[in-house]
Amino acid sequence: MRLKNCILIASLSLLGISSALAKTALIPQPQAIGWGGGNWSIPSRSQICYNPLAANSVRWLQKLIAPLSKVTTKETSNCKKASWSITLDPQFKSSDPEGYRLRISSNGVEIVSSTQVGLFYALQTLRQLLPPEVEQASKVRNYFLPFVEVEDSPLYSWRGSMLDVARSFYDVEYVKHHIDRMALFKLNRLHLHLSDDQGWRIEIKSYPNLTMHGGSGAVKNGRAGFYTQEQYQEIQKYARDRNITIIPEIEMPGHIYAALASYPELNCAGFENLSPRLATPPQLYQGVRVKWNSLCLEKLEVKKFVSAVLREVSEITDGPWIHIGGDEVDVNGYSQFISFVEGEVSRYGKITIGWEEILQASIGAKSIAQIWQKDSSATGNSKIISLCQFFYLDHSNTPAQSLPNDWCKQGGVSLEDLYGFTIKDMRNVLGIEAPIWTEFANTPQEVDDRVWPRLAAAAEVSWSLESRREISDFRSRLGAMGKRFDLMGIHFYESPTVRWTRGARSETPRSVFFGFAP
Ligand code: TNX
């Protein structure tokens, strides 16, 4: 089958016709896929027809195929003759609301789902079947799409990436590129780690010094900066259009030195809450030590502060969750404090997420634990799995890369380690999230190098059934993705176990959907 395809592709390219080399390069692997025996030649002029419910999705499709064909659109309930049809059908049966069907035959391309999200994912699958040049919106003519039928839906509802913008700051533009790349792999949660010892990155109007002072710092060699509330909402809207929910994290009661430096009254008398005292307010901190500071929990000012911050963050957050950190801190009154914070979060209408340590407090049934070191199944709370030996992208890709953060797994977290993640007990598991901490990833290129391609593997682990996953097959699909990464300007790590196809790497990040709003 493979050999036949190669011969076909080779002979088509001899004729000067580009074809679906991308045939084997779908990531994540769909739940069901059947390749047909032929190809559909995209006509130079074509029509998309759509039903009224799909009006928003049709604009994405138009944008995607503009490089391939001169397209017109038609709203109709009878899509029999069009080259492209896209239908939002509330009656469409799928095992999940995010599911979809994509069919390519001699009649053209037909997409259907019961939701806009499903249609969006069908378009991402189609995007991967199209030549990587569409990412740069370069004209591609005479392209052939393989006959195929895809029936697809996700394993988990939580398919996440976490970006630490606190140690080193990443601006709105980079975050938007990151979001576009996430969307390509059907990821749907972006957790922003907005505060830590080295920096405070989100404007809080009632505590302006958090960003004026706390936002001016960063880890050594890192970047300073912050998002205004308006910029934060701009990111959120951009993500929302791409079915990605932003989860804001405000760390407390530890990992909070940037706030302690900005508002000294949040410290205890004599700075007893700083131990060892690695910096003294208002001095900023550029190091990478953890577990040395905490809010002064017994102070009334601290409760007032926490409440005001959570209120403002909740007000600008459109998703249901607020992440409160809660990790790596040794402090008396931890449990009561977490209960207080959880109460404030729910008072402002949101659900609490915290790192696994919050399970030591008596948290409410609705709160969610993010597991990073030790999976404890003894709890009824929902869990997000970020176990460091599988999902910590600040760790090296290979021993040869030898990055400074290797505390969880010496030699690093290889593509194979991550891809090999399996789960015995799926009860209460919402899904998976892969964090990139940025103590030692200080530029967009360095983040790219840690995040890609491993985040694509995390996307497959969170979308595809274990029975649909196979490492050598994944490696070959990933290798075929190399040229697309290059044309998108992604500085990915060339995992040595993958045979990469390459293209001319774009100087600047790009994607067919960058900056697009439907
Ligand atoms: C542990 S994971 C941390 C982070 C560090 C990371 C470095 C977690 C909840 N805390 O503060 O950045 O290790 O790998």
Short mmCIF file of C-alpha atoms and ligand atoms in Angstrom, two decimals:
data_model
loop_
_atom_site.label_atom_id
_atom_site.label_comp_id
_atom_site.label_asym_id
_atom_site.label_seq_id
_atom_site.Cartn_x
_atom_site.Cartn_y
_atom_site.Cartn_z
CA MET A 1 0.00 0.00 0.00
CA ARG A 2 2.78 2.43 1.08
CA LEU A 3 4.91 1.44 -1.95
CA LYS A 4 2.01 2.01 -4.33
CA ASN A 5 1.48 5.47 -2.83
CA CYS A 6 5.13 6.32 -3.25
CA ILE A 7 5.07 5.29 -6.89
CA LEU A 8 1.89 7.27 -7.42
CA ILE A 9 3.29 10.34 -5.69
CA ALA A 10 6.58 10.05 -7.58
CA SER A 11 4.86 9.78 -10.94
CA LEU A 12 2.51 12.67 -10.13
CA SER A 13 5.42 14.88 -9.23
CA LEU A 14 7.17 13.89 -12.46
CA LEU A 15 4.11 15.30 -14.20
CA GLY A 16 4.56 18.47 -12.19
CA ILE A 17 1.51 17.78 -10.10
CA SER A 18 1.76 18.14 -6.35
CA SER A 19 -0.07 15.54 -4.38
CA ALA A 20 -0.98 14.45 -0.93
CA LEU A 21 2.41 13.49 0.41
CA ALA A 22 0.88 14.44 3.71
CA LYS A 23 -1.26 11.32 3.51
CA THR A 24 0.36 9.58 6.43
CA ALA A 25 0.93 12.71 8.49
CA LEU A 26 -2.19 13.16 10.57
CA ILE A 27 -1.52 14.05 14.23
CA PRO A 28 -3.31 13.23 16.45
CA GLN A 29 -4.22 9.88 14.98
CA PRO A 30 -7.99 9.86 14.31
CA GLN A 31 -10.20 7.26 15.96
CA ALA A 32 -11.19 5.77 12.62
CA ILE A 33 -9.75 6.39 9.20
CA GLY A 34 -10.25 4.63 5.89
CA TRP A 35 -8.16 5.56 2.89
CA GLY A 36 -9.87 5.18 -0.48
CA GLY A 37 -8.11 4.21 -3.66
CA GLY A 38 -7.87 7.53 -5.48
CA ASN A 39 -7.40 11.26 -5.34
CA TRP A 40 -9.60 14.26 -5.81
CA SER A 41 -8.09 17.02 -7.88
CA ILE A 42 -8.93 20.39 -6.37
CA PRO A 43 -10.41 22.48 -9.18
CA SER A 44 -9.00 25.95 -9.82
CA ARG A 45 -12.46 27.39 -9.17
CA SER A 46 -14.76 25.84 -6.62
CA GLN A 47 -17.73 26.43 -4.43
CA ILE A 48 -18.33 25.85 -0.73
CA CYS A 49 -21.84 25.26 0.33
CA TYR A 50 -22.92 25.40 3.92
CA ASN A 51 -26.02 25.45 6.05
CA PRO A 52 -26.82 28.58 8.11
CA LEU A 53 -25.60 27.01 11.37
CA ALA A 54 -22.15 26.59 9.82
CA ALA A 55 -21.83 30.27 8.84
CA ASN A 56 -18.92 30.88 11.19
CA SER A 57 -17.01 27.73 10.22
CA VAL A 58 -17.26 28.44 6.51
CA ARG A 59 -15.04 31.50 6.93
CA TRP A 60 -12.26 29.33 8.37
CA LEU A 61 -12.60 26.92 5.46
CA GLN A 62 -12.50 29.77 2.96
CA LYS A 63 -9.34 31.13 4.56
CA LEU A 64 -7.72 27.68 4.56
CA ILE A 65 -8.30 26.82 0.91
CA ALA A 66 -7.83 30.27 -0.59
CA PRO A 67 -4.26 29.33 -1.71
CA LEU A 68 -5.60 26.30 -3.61
CA SER A 69 -8.71 27.44 -5.41
CA LYS A 70 -10.74 30.51 -6.26
CA VAL A 71 -13.72 29.89 -4.04
CA THR A 72 -17.23 31.18 -3.86
CA THR A 73 -19.68 30.32 -1.11
CA LYS A 74 -23.33 29.42 -1.13
CA GLU A 75 -25.74 29.03 1.74
CA THR A 76 -28.07 26.13 1.04
CA SER A 77 -29.47 23.08 2.73
CA ASN A 78 -28.82 20.98 -0.36
CA CYS A 79 -25.10 20.55 -0.80
CA LYS A 80 -25.17 17.84 -3.45
CA LYS A 81 -23.12 19.51 -6.17
CA ALA A 82 -20.56 21.71 -4.43
CA SER A 83 -16.84 20.84 -4.30
CA TRP A 84 -16.74 21.59 -0.59
CA SER A 85 -19.57 21.21 1.86
CA ILE A 86 -19.66 22.04 5.51
CA THR A 87 -22.68 21.25 7.64
CA LEU A 88 -23.47 21.79 11.25
CA ASP A 89 -26.07 19.11 11.87
CA PRO A 90 -27.42 18.88 15.43
CA GLN A 91 -28.58 15.33 14.58
CA PHE A 92 -25.08 14.15 13.62
CA LYS A 93 -24.15 11.23 15.83
CA SER A 94 -20.70 11.12 17.36
CA SER A 95 -19.43 9.70 20.63
CA ASP A 96 -18.43 13.22 21.67
CA PRO A 97 -19.60 16.77 20.94
CA GLU A 98 -16.07 17.56 19.70
CA GLY A 99 -16.36 14.76 17.13
CA TYR A 100 -16.69 15.18 13.36
CA ARG A 101 -16.67 13.37 10.03
CA LEU A 102 -14.48 14.33 7.09
CA ARG A 103 -15.01 12.63 3.76
CA ILE A 104 -13.01 13.16 0.59
CA SER A 105 -14.27 11.43 -2.53
CA SER A 106 -14.67 12.10 -6.24
CA ASN A 107 -17.42 14.55 -5.23
CA GLY A 108 -15.02 16.66 -3.21
CA VAL A 109 -14.75 17.38 0.50
CA GLU A 110 -17.60 16.95 2.92
CA ILE A 111 -17.45 17.98 6.57
CA VAL A 112 -20.09 17.45 9.21
CA SER A 113 -20.38 17.77 12.97
CA SER A 114 -23.03 18.56 15.55
CA THR A 115 -20.94 21.46 16.89
CA GLN A 116 -18.75 24.33 15.70
CA VAL A 117 -15.89 22.80 17.66
CA GLY A 118 -16.20 19.56 15.71
CA LEU A 119 -16.20 21.47 12.41
CA PHE A 120 -13.11 23.36 13.52
CA TYR A 121 -11.31 20.07 14.22
CA ALA A 122 -12.38 18.62 10.87
CA LEU A 123 -10.74 21.68 9.31
CA GLN A 124 -7.52 21.01 11.23
CA THR A 125 -7.49 17.46 9.85
CA LEU A 126 -8.08 18.83 6.36
CA ARG A 127 -5.32 21.38 6.96
CA GLN A 128 -2.87 18.57 7.67
CA LEU A 129 -3.86 16.86 4.41
CA LEU A 130 -3.14 20.05 2.48
CA PRO A 131 0.40 20.98 1.49
CA PRO A 132 2.48 22.81 4.15
CA GLU A 133 2.71 25.79 1.79
CA VAL A 134 -0.84 26.77 2.79
CA GLU A 135 0.66 27.86 6.13
CA GLN A 136 2.33 30.70 4.24
CA ALA A 137 -0.73 31.26 2.09
CA SER A 138 1.44 30.66 -0.99
CA LYS A 139 -0.53 29.73 -4.09
CA VAL A 140 -0.61 25.97 -4.72
CA ARG A 141 -2.40 24.83 -7.86
CA ASN A 142 -3.33 21.36 -9.18
CA TYR A 143 -3.29 19.75 -5.77
CA PHE A 144 -4.69 16.28 -5.20
CA LEU A 145 -6.37 15.22 -1.99
CA PRO A 146 -6.53 11.50 -1.17
CA PHE A 147 -9.89 9.79 -0.93
CA VAL A 148 -10.47 9.22 2.74
CA GLU A 149 -13.14 8.95 5.37
CA VAL A 150 -12.32 10.09 8.90
CA GLU A 151 -14.65 9.58 11.86
CA ASP A 152 -13.06 11.21 14.82
CA SER A 153 -13.55 12.29 18.42
CA PRO A 154 -11.22 12.89 21.39
CA LEU A 155 -10.30 10.55 24.23
CA TYR A 156 -10.06 13.37 26.81
CA SER A 157 -11.79 16.72 27.16
CA TRP A 158 -8.63 18.29 28.67
CA ARG A 159 -5.81 18.54 26.15
CA GLY A 160 -3.51 21.16 27.49
CA SER A 161 -0.34 23.16 27.27
CA MET A 162 1.07 25.27 30.11
CA LEU A 163 3.32 28.24 29.45
CA ASP A 164 5.31 29.80 32.29
CA VAL A 165 5.30 33.51 31.43
CA ALA A 166 6.38 34.43 34.98
CA ARG A 167 10.03 33.34 34.97
CA SER A 168 10.48 34.75 31.49
CA PHE A 169 7.78 36.81 29.84
CA TYR A 170 6.27 35.93 26.46
CA ASP A 171 4.41 38.68 24.65
CA VAL A 172 0.93 38.67 23.11
CA GLU A 173 2.30 37.92 19.66
CA TYR A 174 4.20 34.81 20.71
CA VAL A 175 1.27 33.54 22.74
CA LYS A 176 -0.96 33.92 19.66
CA HIS A 177 1.49 31.89 17.59
CA HIS A 178 1.54 29.28 20.32
CA ILE A 179 -2.26 29.18 20.23
CA ASP A 180 -2.30 28.73 16.44
CA ARG A 181 0.12 25.82 16.76
CA MET A 182 -1.94 24.25 19.53
CA ALA A 183 -5.04 24.45 17.35
CA LEU A 184 -3.30 22.52 14.56
CA PHE A 185 -3.06 19.57 16.96
CA LYS A 186 -6.55 19.94 18.44
CA LEU A 187 -5.31 21.05 21.86
CA ASN A 188 -7.94 22.98 23.77
CA ARG A 189 -6.57 24.31 27.09
CA LEU A 190 -3.84 26.90 27.58
CA HIS A 191 -2.79 27.37 31.18
CA LEU A 192 -0.80 30.58 31.71
CA HIS A 193 1.44 30.60 34.79
CA LEU A 194 1.04 34.33 35.41
CA SER A 195 2.93 34.90 38.65
CA ASP A 196 5.92 33.53 40.49
CA ASP A 197 8.94 34.70 42.50
CA GLN A 198 10.61 36.34 39.51
CA GLY A 199 7.71 38.26 37.98
CA TRP A 200 4.03 39.27 38.06
CA ARG A 201 2.48 39.30 34.57
CA ILE A 202 -1.16 40.34 34.79
CA GLU A 203 -2.38 43.84 35.52
CA ILE A 204 -4.43 44.11 38.73
CA LYS A 205 -6.02 47.56 38.80
CA SER A 206 -6.43 47.70 42.58
CA TYR A 207 -2.76 46.72 43.12
CA PRO A 208 -0.92 48.54 40.30
CA ASN A 209 2.53 48.00 41.76
CA LEU A 210 2.26 44.25 41.08
CA THR A 211 3.00 44.89 37.44
CA MET A 212 4.75 48.27 37.72
CA HIS A 213 7.38 46.80 40.02
CA GLY A 214 6.77 43.03 40.02
CA GLY A 215 6.38 42.95 36.22
CA SER A 216 9.74 44.65 35.69
CA GLY A 217 11.68 41.61 36.89
CA ALA A 218 12.50 38.23 35.40
CA VAL A 219 14.74 35.26 35.98
CA LYS A 220 18.42 35.84 35.10
CA ASN A 221 18.62 36.17 31.27
CA GLY A 222 14.81 36.20 31.11
CA ARG A 223 12.43 38.80 29.74
CA ALA A 224 10.36 41.22 31.80
CA GLY A 225 6.88 42.52 30.97
CA PHE A 226 3.19 41.99 31.67
CA TYR A 227 -0.23 41.85 30.04
CA THR A 228 -2.70 44.65 30.58
CA GLN A 229 -6.19 43.33 31.29
CA GLU A 230 -7.15 44.37 27.76
CA GLN A 231 -4.27 42.39 26.25
CA TYR A 232 -5.18 39.40 28.37
CA GLN A 233 -8.71 39.55 27.01
CA GLU A 234 -7.39 39.89 23.49
CA ILE A 235 -5.40 36.65 23.96
CA GLN A 236 -8.45 35.02 25.46
CA LYS A 237 -10.68 35.99 22.53
CA TYR A 238 -8.05 34.79 20.05
CA ALA A 239 -7.91 31.46 21.89
CA ARG A 240 -11.69 31.21 22.22
CA ASP A 241 -12.09 31.57 18.43
CA ARG A 242 -9.84 28.51 18.18
CA ASN A 243 -11.75 26.53 20.85
CA ILE A 244 -8.98 27.00 23.37
CA THR A 245 -9.83 28.02 26.93
CA ILE A 246 -7.26 30.06 28.82
CA ILE A 247 -6.70 29.07 32.46
CA PRO A 248 -5.06 31.87 34.46
CA GLU A 249 -2.83 30.78 37.32
CA ILE A 250 -2.08 33.07 40.24
CA GLU A 251 0.31 31.19 42.51
CA MET A 252 -0.23 31.30 46.28
CA PRO A 253 0.63 31.11 49.10
CA GLY A 254 4.21 30.30 47.95
CA HIS A 255 6.03 31.15 44.71
CA ILE A 256 4.87 34.71 45.29
CA TYR A 257 7.97 36.79 45.93
CA ALA A 258 7.27 39.23 43.05
CA ALA A 259 4.11 40.30 44.93
CA LEU A 260 5.94 40.38 48.28
CA ALA A 261 8.55 42.68 46.73
CA SER A 262 5.84 44.95 45.31
CA TYR A 263 3.71 45.19 48.49
CA PRO A 264 5.92 44.75 51.58
CA GLU A 265 2.82 44.70 53.85
CA LEU A 266 2.06 41.19 52.56
CA ASN A 267 5.16 40.01 54.49
CA CYS A 268 5.30 39.10 58.18
CA ALA A 269 7.11 41.32 60.66
CA GLY A 270 10.87 40.94 60.30
CA PHE A 271 10.30 39.12 56.98
CA GLU A 272 9.93 35.85 58.83
CA ASN A 273 8.03 34.55 55.81
CA LEU A 274 11.25 34.66 53.75
CA SER A 275 13.49 31.78 54.70
CA PRO A 276 16.21 31.71 53.65
CA ARG A 277 15.91 35.37 52.79
CA LEU A 278 17.20 35.27 49.21
CA ALA A 279 16.05 38.84 48.59
CA THR A 280 14.55 41.64 50.68
CA PRO A 281 11.56 43.71 49.48
CA PRO A 282 11.48 45.84 47.35
CA GLN A 283 14.47 44.13 45.79
CA LEU A 284 13.50 41.73 42.95
CA TYR A 285 14.61 38.09 42.68
CA GLN A 286 16.34 36.61 39.63
CA GLY A 287 17.35 33.20 40.95
CA VAL A 288 15.70 29.80 40.55
CA ARG A 289 15.41 28.51 44.13
CA VAL A 290 11.96 27.38 45.28
CA LYS A 291 10.20 26.97 48.65
CA TRP A 292 11.70 30.03 50.36
CA ASN A 293 8.77 32.43 50.61
CA SER A 294 5.10 32.66 51.41
CA LEU A 295 2.38 35.21 51.99
CA CYS A 296 2.05 36.04 55.70
CA LEU A 297 -1.10 33.98 56.19
CA GLU A 298 -2.27 35.43 59.49
CA LYS A 299 -2.49 38.98 58.16
CA LEU A 300 -5.80 40.62 57.28
CA GLU A 301 -4.10 42.54 54.44
CA VAL A 302 -3.23 39.22 52.86
CA LYS A 303 -6.86 38.06 52.75
CA LYS A 304 -7.88 41.41 51.30
CA PHE A 305 -5.16 41.14 48.67
CA VAL A 306 -6.03 37.57 47.69
CA SER A 307 -9.69 38.41 47.42
CA ALA A 308 -9.12 41.52 45.28
CA VAL A 309 -6.75 39.73 42.91
CA LEU A 310 -9.08 36.76 42.47
CA ARG A 311 -12.03 39.07 41.88
CA GLU A 312 -10.27 41.00 39.11
CA VAL A 313 -8.89 37.86 37.51
CA SER A 314 -12.31 36.19 37.61
CA GLU A 315 -13.90 39.25 36.03
CA ILE A 316 -11.66 39.10 32.97
CA THR A 317 -11.72 35.31 32.65
CA ASP A 318 -14.34 33.81 30.34
CA GLY A 319 -13.54 30.16 31.15
CA PRO A 320 -14.86 28.39 34.26
CA TRP A 321 -11.48 27.79 35.95
CA ILE A 322 -8.98 29.73 38.06
CA HIS A 323 -5.70 28.04 38.98
CA ILE A 324 -4.40 28.99 42.42
CA GLY A 325 -1.04 27.20 42.42
CA GLY A 326 -0.61 25.91 45.96
CA ASP A 327 2.60 23.93 45.34
CA GLU A 328 5.99 23.80 47.03
CA VAL A 329 5.39 25.72 50.20
CA ASP A 330 5.98 24.96 53.86
CA VAL A 331 3.74 27.14 55.96
CA ASN A 332 1.51 26.86 59.00
CA GLY A 333 -2.18 27.23 58.18
CA TYR A 334 -1.81 25.96 54.59
CA SER A 335 -5.07 23.96 54.68
CA GLN A 336 -7.21 26.77 56.07
CA PHE A 337 -5.69 29.16 53.59
CA ILE A 338 -6.48 26.89 50.61
CA SER A 339 -10.07 26.53 51.87
CA PHE A 340 -10.34 30.31 52.09
CA VAL A 341 -9.00 30.77 48.57
CA GLU A 342 -11.27 28.08 47.19
CA GLY A 343 -14.22 29.87 48.83
CA GLU A 344 -13.25 33.15 47.15
CA VAL A 345 -12.86 31.50 43.76
CA SER A 346 -16.32 29.98 44.01
CA ARG A 347 -17.77 33.25 45.32
CA TYR A 348 -16.61 34.81 42.04
CA GLY A 349 -18.28 32.00 40.11
CA LYS A 350 -15.25 29.92 39.16
CA ILE A 351 -13.88 26.44 39.81
CA THR A 352 -10.55 26.02 41.62
CA ILE A 353 -7.62 24.17 40.13
CA GLY A 354 -4.45 23.67 42.16
CA TRP A 355 -1.26 21.63 41.97
CA GLU A 356 -1.49 18.22 43.67
CA GLU A 357 -0.50 19.65 47.07
CA ILE A 358 -4.01 21.09 47.48
CA LEU A 359 -5.22 17.52 48.03
CA GLN A 360 -3.60 17.81 51.48
CA ALA A 361 -6.18 20.46 52.37
CA SER A 362 -9.81 19.49 52.69
CA ILE A 363 -10.91 20.81 49.33
CA GLY A 364 -14.41 20.81 47.87
CA ALA A 365 -15.68 18.09 45.57
CA LYS A 366 -15.65 20.32 42.50
CA SER A 367 -12.02 21.43 42.80
CA ILE A 368 -9.48 19.93 40.44
CA ALA A 369 -5.97 18.70 41.25
CA GLN A 370 -3.14 18.95 38.75
CA ILE A 371 -0.91 15.94 39.34
CA TRP A 372 2.78 16.60 38.72
CA GLN A 373 4.77 14.22 40.94
CA LYS A 374 2.65 11.55 42.46
CA ASP A 375 -0.67 10.27 41.26
CA SER A 376 -2.91 9.69 44.24
CA SER A 377 -6.10 7.94 43.30
CA ALA A 378 -7.44 8.05 46.83
CA THR A 379 -9.44 11.19 46.07
CA GLY A 380 -12.76 11.70 44.36
CA ASN A 381 -11.60 15.01 42.87
CA SER A 382 -11.07 15.38 39.15
CA LYS A 383 -7.46 15.29 38.00
CA ILE A 384 -5.33 16.73 35.24
CA ILE A 385 -2.25 14.63 34.58
CA SER A 386 1.05 16.51 34.19
CA LEU A 387 3.38 13.90 35.70
CA CYS A 388 6.87 15.34 35.35
CA GLN A 389 8.58 12.19 34.09
CA PHE A 390 6.27 12.24 31.07
CA PHE A 391 5.15 15.80 30.51
CA TYR A 392 7.74 18.31 31.81
CA LEU A 393 8.95 19.98 28.67
CA ASP A 394 11.60 22.05 30.49
CA HIS A 395 13.53 18.78 30.78
CA SER A 396 15.86 17.76 27.94
CA ASN A 397 14.57 15.96 24.88
CA THR A 398 17.65 13.72 25.00
CA PRO A 399 20.63 13.34 27.35
CA ALA A 400 22.72 15.15 24.71
CA GLN A 401 20.63 18.29 25.08
CA SER A 402 21.46 18.38 28.83
CA LEU A 403 19.34 21.28 30.06
CA PRO A 404 19.74 22.45 33.66
CA ASN A 405 16.29 21.27 34.83
CA ASP A 406 16.67 17.53 35.24
CA TRP A 407 15.45 17.04 38.80
CA CYS A 408 12.52 14.85 37.78
CA LYS A 409 14.24 12.65 35.25
CA GLN A 410 17.95 12.64 34.65
CA GLY A 411 18.75 12.42 30.98
CA GLY A 412 15.50 14.13 30.14
CA VAL A 413 12.03 13.29 28.93
CA SER A 414 12.34 11.80 25.47
CA LEU A 415 9.70 11.85 22.79
CA GLU A 416 9.34 8.13 23.46
CA ASP A 417 8.94 8.64 27.23
CA LEU A 418 6.13 11.09 26.66
CA TYR A 419 4.45 9.06 23.94
CA GLY A 420 4.68 5.93 26.10
CA PHE A 421 2.45 7.37 28.80
CA THR A 422 -0.31 4.94 29.69
CA ILE A 423 -2.90 5.06 32.37
CA LYS A 424 -4.25 2.26 34.51
CA ASP A 425 -7.12 4.02 36.15
CA MET A 426 -8.91 6.61 34.06
CA ARG A 427 -11.46 7.43 36.75
CA ASN A 428 -11.66 11.16 37.45
CA VAL A 429 -9.02 11.93 34.83
CA LEU A 430 -10.03 14.97 32.79
CA GLY A 431 -6.99 14.71 30.60
CA ILE A 432 -3.42 15.76 30.10
CA GLU A 433 -1.40 18.95 30.22
CA ALA A 434 2.28 19.43 29.33
CA PRO A 435 3.98 22.38 31.07
CA ILE A 436 6.96 24.38 29.87
CA TRP A 437 8.72 26.10 32.79
CA THR A 438 10.96 28.89 31.68
CA GLU A 439 13.77 29.28 34.21
CA PHE A 440 16.08 28.15 31.42
CA ALA A 441 13.99 28.80 28.33
CA ASN A 442 14.30 32.54 27.97
CA THR A 443 13.47 33.22 24.33
CA PRO A 444 10.73 32.15 21.89
CA GLN A 445 13.29 29.98 20.07
CA GLU A 446 14.23 28.20 23.28
CA VAL A 447 10.59 27.60 24.15
CA ASP A 448 9.97 26.27 20.63
CA ASP A 449 12.93 23.94 21.02
CA ARG A 450 11.56 22.46 24.26
CA VAL A 451 7.90 22.41 23.30
CA TRP A 452 8.07 21.04 19.75
CA PRO A 453 7.73 18.30 18.74
CA ARG A 454 6.89 16.89 22.19
CA LEU A 455 3.65 18.87 22.48
CA ALA A 456 2.44 17.17 19.30
CA ALA A 457 3.05 13.83 21.05
CA ALA A 458 1.13 15.09 24.09
CA ALA A 459 -1.72 16.05 21.76
CA GLU A 460 -1.87 12.51 20.42
CA VAL A 461 -1.70 10.98 23.91
CA SER A 462 -4.64 13.12 24.98
CA TRP A 463 -6.74 12.70 21.81
CA SER A 464 -6.19 9.17 20.52
CA LEU A 465 -7.15 5.87 22.15
CA GLU A 466 -4.21 3.84 23.39
CA SER A 467 -5.15 1.13 20.93
CA ARG A 468 -4.67 3.65 18.08
CA ARG A 469 -1.18 4.65 19.18
CA GLU A 470 2.05 3.12 17.97
CA ILE A 471 5.43 4.80 18.35
CA SER A 472 7.09 3.93 15.04
CA ASP A 473 3.99 4.94 13.13
CA PHE A 474 3.86 8.17 15.16
CA ARG A 475 7.51 8.88 14.37
CA SER A 476 6.91 8.58 10.66
CA ARG A 477 3.85 10.85 10.78
CA LEU A 478 5.83 13.32 12.85
CA GLY A 479 8.76 13.24 10.44
CA ALA A 480 6.42 14.19 7.61
CA MET A 481 5.33 17.19 9.71
CA GLY A 482 8.88 18.65 9.68
CA LYS A 483 8.41 20.73 6.55
CA ARG A 484 5.23 22.25 7.95
CA PHE A 485 7.06 23.13 11.18
CA ASP A 486 9.74 24.82 9.07
CA LEU A 487 7.30 26.81 6.98
CA MET A 488 5.55 27.87 10.18
CA GLY A 489 8.87 29.13 11.54
CA ILE A 490 8.86 26.72 14.49
CA HIS A 491 12.33 26.16 15.95
CA PHE A 492 11.60 22.55 16.82
CA TYR A 493 14.08 20.12 18.32
CA GLU A 494 15.17 17.58 15.72
CA SER A 495 14.45 14.47 17.73
CA PRO A 496 17.16 12.05 16.57
CA THR A 497 14.81 9.07 16.42
CA VAL A 498 12.68 10.74 13.75
CA ARG A 499 13.45 10.99 10.02
CA TRP A 500 12.50 14.58 9.34
CA THR A 501 11.38 16.07 6.06
CA ARG A 502 12.60 19.64 5.94
CA GLY A 503 11.72 22.87 4.19
CA ALA A 504 13.07 26.43 4.21
CA ARG A 505 12.47 27.61 7.75
CA SER A 506 10.52 30.84 7.83
CA GLU A 507 12.39 33.68 9.55
CA THR A 508 9.28 34.67 11.44
CA PRO A 509 6.49 32.52 12.90
CA ARG A 510 3.59 32.05 10.47
CA SER A 511 0.44 30.07 10.08
CA VAL A 512 -2.47 30.15 7.69
CA PHE A 513 -4.72 31.31 10.53
CA PHE A 514 -2.38 33.79 12.21
CA GLY A 515 -4.29 36.94 13.06
CA PHE A 516 -7.52 35.57 11.59
CA ALA A 517 -10.87 36.24 13.22
CA PRO A 518 -13.96 34.64 11.67
C1 TNX B 1 8.57 22.51 39.88
S1 TNX B 1 5.78 21.77 39.03
C2 TNX B 1 7.70 23.59 39.93
C3 TNX B 1 8.02 24.80 39.16
C4 TNX B 1 9.37 24.72 38.52
C5 TNX B 1 9.56 23.35 37.92
C6 TNX B 1 10.85 23.18 37.17
C7 TNX B 1 5.48 22.78 40.05
C8 TNX B 1 4.11 22.81 40.48
N1 TNX B 1 6.48 23.55 40.54
O1 TNX B 1 7.92 25.93 39.98
O2 TNX B 1 9.44 25.70 37.53
O3 TNX B 1 9.53 22.41 38.96
O4 TNX B 1 10.92 21.94 36.53
#
